[in-house]
């Protein structure tokens, strides 16, 4: 494969026509931080545009209700009833706000590295090979399949410096029906000779990627470009300021790394001595705003934290990566209490798993370690908190032009069907632990079901993800 070609439009999953569909069963969501809502015997109507048009809890006759609501004939509606098992439930699709797609083959490979030497030893050699589009096609296809299989319906991807390979990633996401922000990495200093670009090369390739993606999906409902200066040490001030001007003039998304590793912070300050802090480099370059995603944010000062709140940036918390390459422990509650948007990122391959469910579990465990160190419960996150970060938090940080993360009228039906008692499930279920809706008191049934949710978060994996829907279309069916 020497030159990237557009995939045929007929192969694009997100253009497949769908019928009006009524889903019936149990729906789980987190309308606010720490609050878990369980909707039982619930009918959710999704129109032909993938938008939720009704949510009717305790619906006694979902067929009649749907036909009356829509005015459609029976043959014009599809019904999906999952109430046959007490361990089946819908949850919103997971949103991964920080993932390096080209690093996927290196998942689980760290050696004894920390951030900067890990980049030199493992990351840059792999990423530089993406000038080969055959390799890029193979790896990017697998990344999208694996993340979808784990329930990730939307992702903010870092690609490489190569425009053709980045365009290919956008096309593959569109073909499979996954929502994605696609970032061509910009890096024009302090990078290996085999993996670096000039300012002019970075500028030209960035503009070509934007043109390609906006041509492929003019609505921006599925794929969008995201400006991606890798991090301050690898970008000149000139490049960052050009990207900042581009961001502001076109209201583009932007993503980068911030305060991941203490040595990284020292290097940034050495390279940019005229700035007040690492965060100030991005701020004065015009890169911070409500559509900016900052990964890690572990070692922020109070002033830097306030600057993020002031500019409306979102944070991608990456606990599996932070632990794997010993970067540190992000203070999530500290950020949330300052009204900073926080989400979850797998950060493959600094993180070892493409599963946001696993990242959610590690976010909870890292918060417990912070509690043990401080001897107060301020930083502690609950299972309900981390599920919020994985769904609503991700939607807030991505800041797209469609509503995601909840089962509410006007929101898109991006969802997972979870089953705890499926064949080969890693979650052991027992009849006496089931909620027995209608046989026990509502309080007792709810308590049992909440225990099952905790069990899923700690023990579940992709085997429990039976179906995945994006914009009302089934993109994974196991």
XYZ file of C-alpha atoms in Angstrom, residues 152-321:
170
model
C -15.409 2.212 23.754
C -17.818 4.085 21.513
C -15.749 7.284 21.273
C -12.018 7.927 21.534
C -9.487 10.742 21.281
C -6.681 9.184 19.271
C -3.079 10.266 18.891
C -1.683 9.069 15.568
C 1.859 9.855 14.312
C 3.525 12.655 12.347
C 2.548 10.939 9.080
C -0.423 12.578 7.345
C -1.370 9.579 5.182
C -1.417 7.180 8.124
C -3.409 9.663 10.205
C -5.978 10.008 7.424
C -6.175 6.231 7.262
C -6.973 6.064 10.994
C -9.822 8.529 10.484
C -11.220 6.498 7.596
C -11.009 3.231 9.501
C -12.860 4.706 12.492
C -15.541 6.029 10.161
C -15.841 2.673 8.402
C -16.304 0.810 11.694
C -18.682 3.391 13.118
C -16.621 4.524 16.111
C -16.699 8.186 17.071
C -13.178 9.579 17.109
C -11.085 12.679 17.445
C -8.055 12.070 15.223
C -4.785 13.823 16.010
C -1.774 14.081 13.725
C 1.123 14.375 16.168
C 3.194 17.559 15.816
C 6.845 17.417 16.977
C 9.662 19.481 15.497
C 12.379 19.495 18.165
C 14.107 17.207 20.671
C 13.043 14.117 18.769
C 15.052 11.339 17.072
C 16.455 12.018 13.602
C 14.289 9.214 12.233
C 11.111 10.686 13.720
C 10.921 14.462 13.500
C 9.456 17.112 11.206
C 10.254 20.728 10.421
C 7.865 23.532 11.247
C 6.814 23.808 7.607
C 6.317 20.044 7.292
C 4.232 19.965 10.455
C 2.107 22.876 9.292
C 1.481 21.413 5.832
C 0.660 17.920 7.075
C -1.641 19.282 9.790
C -3.654 21.271 7.271
C -3.875 18.298 4.901
C -5.197 16.053 7.688
C -7.820 18.618 8.658
C -8.935 18.920 5.035
C -9.166 15.149 4.657
C -11.187 14.546 7.822
C -13.571 17.433 7.234
C -14.162 16.156 3.700
C -14.883 12.648 4.962
C -17.321 13.754 7.680
C -18.495 17.340 7.116
C -20.950 17.080 10.022
C -18.222 16.152 12.488
C -20.663 13.812 14.200
C -18.339 10.824 13.909
C -14.767 11.894 13.162
C -13.128 15.241 13.765
C -9.562 16.533 13.660
C -7.845 17.416 16.913
C -4.667 19.510 17.040
C -1.981 17.441 18.746
C 1.299 19.018 19.818
C 2.875 15.956 21.429
C 4.109 17.881 24.451
C 5.998 21.122 24.959
C 9.518 19.588 24.984
C 9.020 18.234 21.441
C 7.550 21.430 19.939
C 9.077 24.831 19.288
C 7.302 27.890 20.596
C 6.670 28.909 16.978
C 4.861 25.644 16.231
C 2.759 25.769 19.395
C 1.729 29.366 18.765
C 0.738 28.538 15.189
C -1.372 25.653 16.472
C -2.846 27.953 19.119
C -3.869 30.492 16.481
C -5.386 27.713 14.381
C -7.301 26.409 17.401
C -8.791 29.786 18.218
C -9.604 30.813 14.647
C -11.468 27.571 13.845
C -12.572 26.432 17.320
C -10.691 23.152 16.872
C -10.133 20.553 19.543
C -6.618 20.270 20.966
C -4.856 17.562 22.972
C -1.465 17.233 24.593
C 0.346 15.938 27.665
C 0.834 17.960 30.828
C 2.724 17.341 34.044
C 3.030 13.592 33.603
C 6.543 13.097 34.932
C 8.763 15.239 37.173
C 11.749 15.076 34.814
C 9.468 16.055 31.909
C 8.449 19.170 33.875
C 12.096 20.062 34.487
C 12.908 19.681 30.785
C 9.953 21.871 29.797
C 11.069 24.606 32.179
C 14.657 24.393 30.896
C 13.521 24.708 27.283
C 11.051 27.536 27.972
C 12.619 29.655 30.755
C 10.460 32.702 30.059
C 7.243 31.051 31.242
C 5.803 30.852 34.751
C 5.079 27.117 34.640
C 4.659 24.137 32.335
C 0.960 24.971 32.007
C 1.819 28.591 31.236
C 3.678 27.449 28.097
C 0.452 26.075 26.675
C -1.606 28.986 27.974
C 0.541 31.676 26.354
C 0.713 29.639 23.152
C -3.090 29.790 22.930
C -3.605 26.051 23.310
C -5.906 26.020 26.349
C -9.680 26.174 26.050
C -12.947 24.260 26.574
C -12.061 21.821 23.764
C -8.560 21.084 25.067
C -7.788 17.651 26.537
C -4.786 17.487 28.861
C -3.528 14.022 29.699
C -2.168 13.111 33.159
C -1.921 16.441 35.094
C -0.288 14.647 38.023
C 2.114 17.225 39.436
C 0.200 20.486 39.002
C 0.647 23.457 41.299
C -2.366 25.293 42.718
C -1.833 28.078 40.194
C -1.706 25.627 37.280
C -4.846 23.910 38.494
C -6.619 27.275 38.667
C -5.469 28.050 35.118
C -7.103 24.856 33.856
C -10.344 25.764 35.611
C -10.207 29.308 34.238
C -9.741 28.169 30.636
C -12.258 25.305 30.817
C -9.825 22.543 29.828
C -10.601 18.884 30.388
C -8.278 16.348 32.001
C -7.760 12.755 30.922
C -6.864 10.702 33.990
C -4.659 7.743 33.003
C -4.052 5.667 36.158
C -2.873 2.455 34.469
C -0.203 4.366 32.569
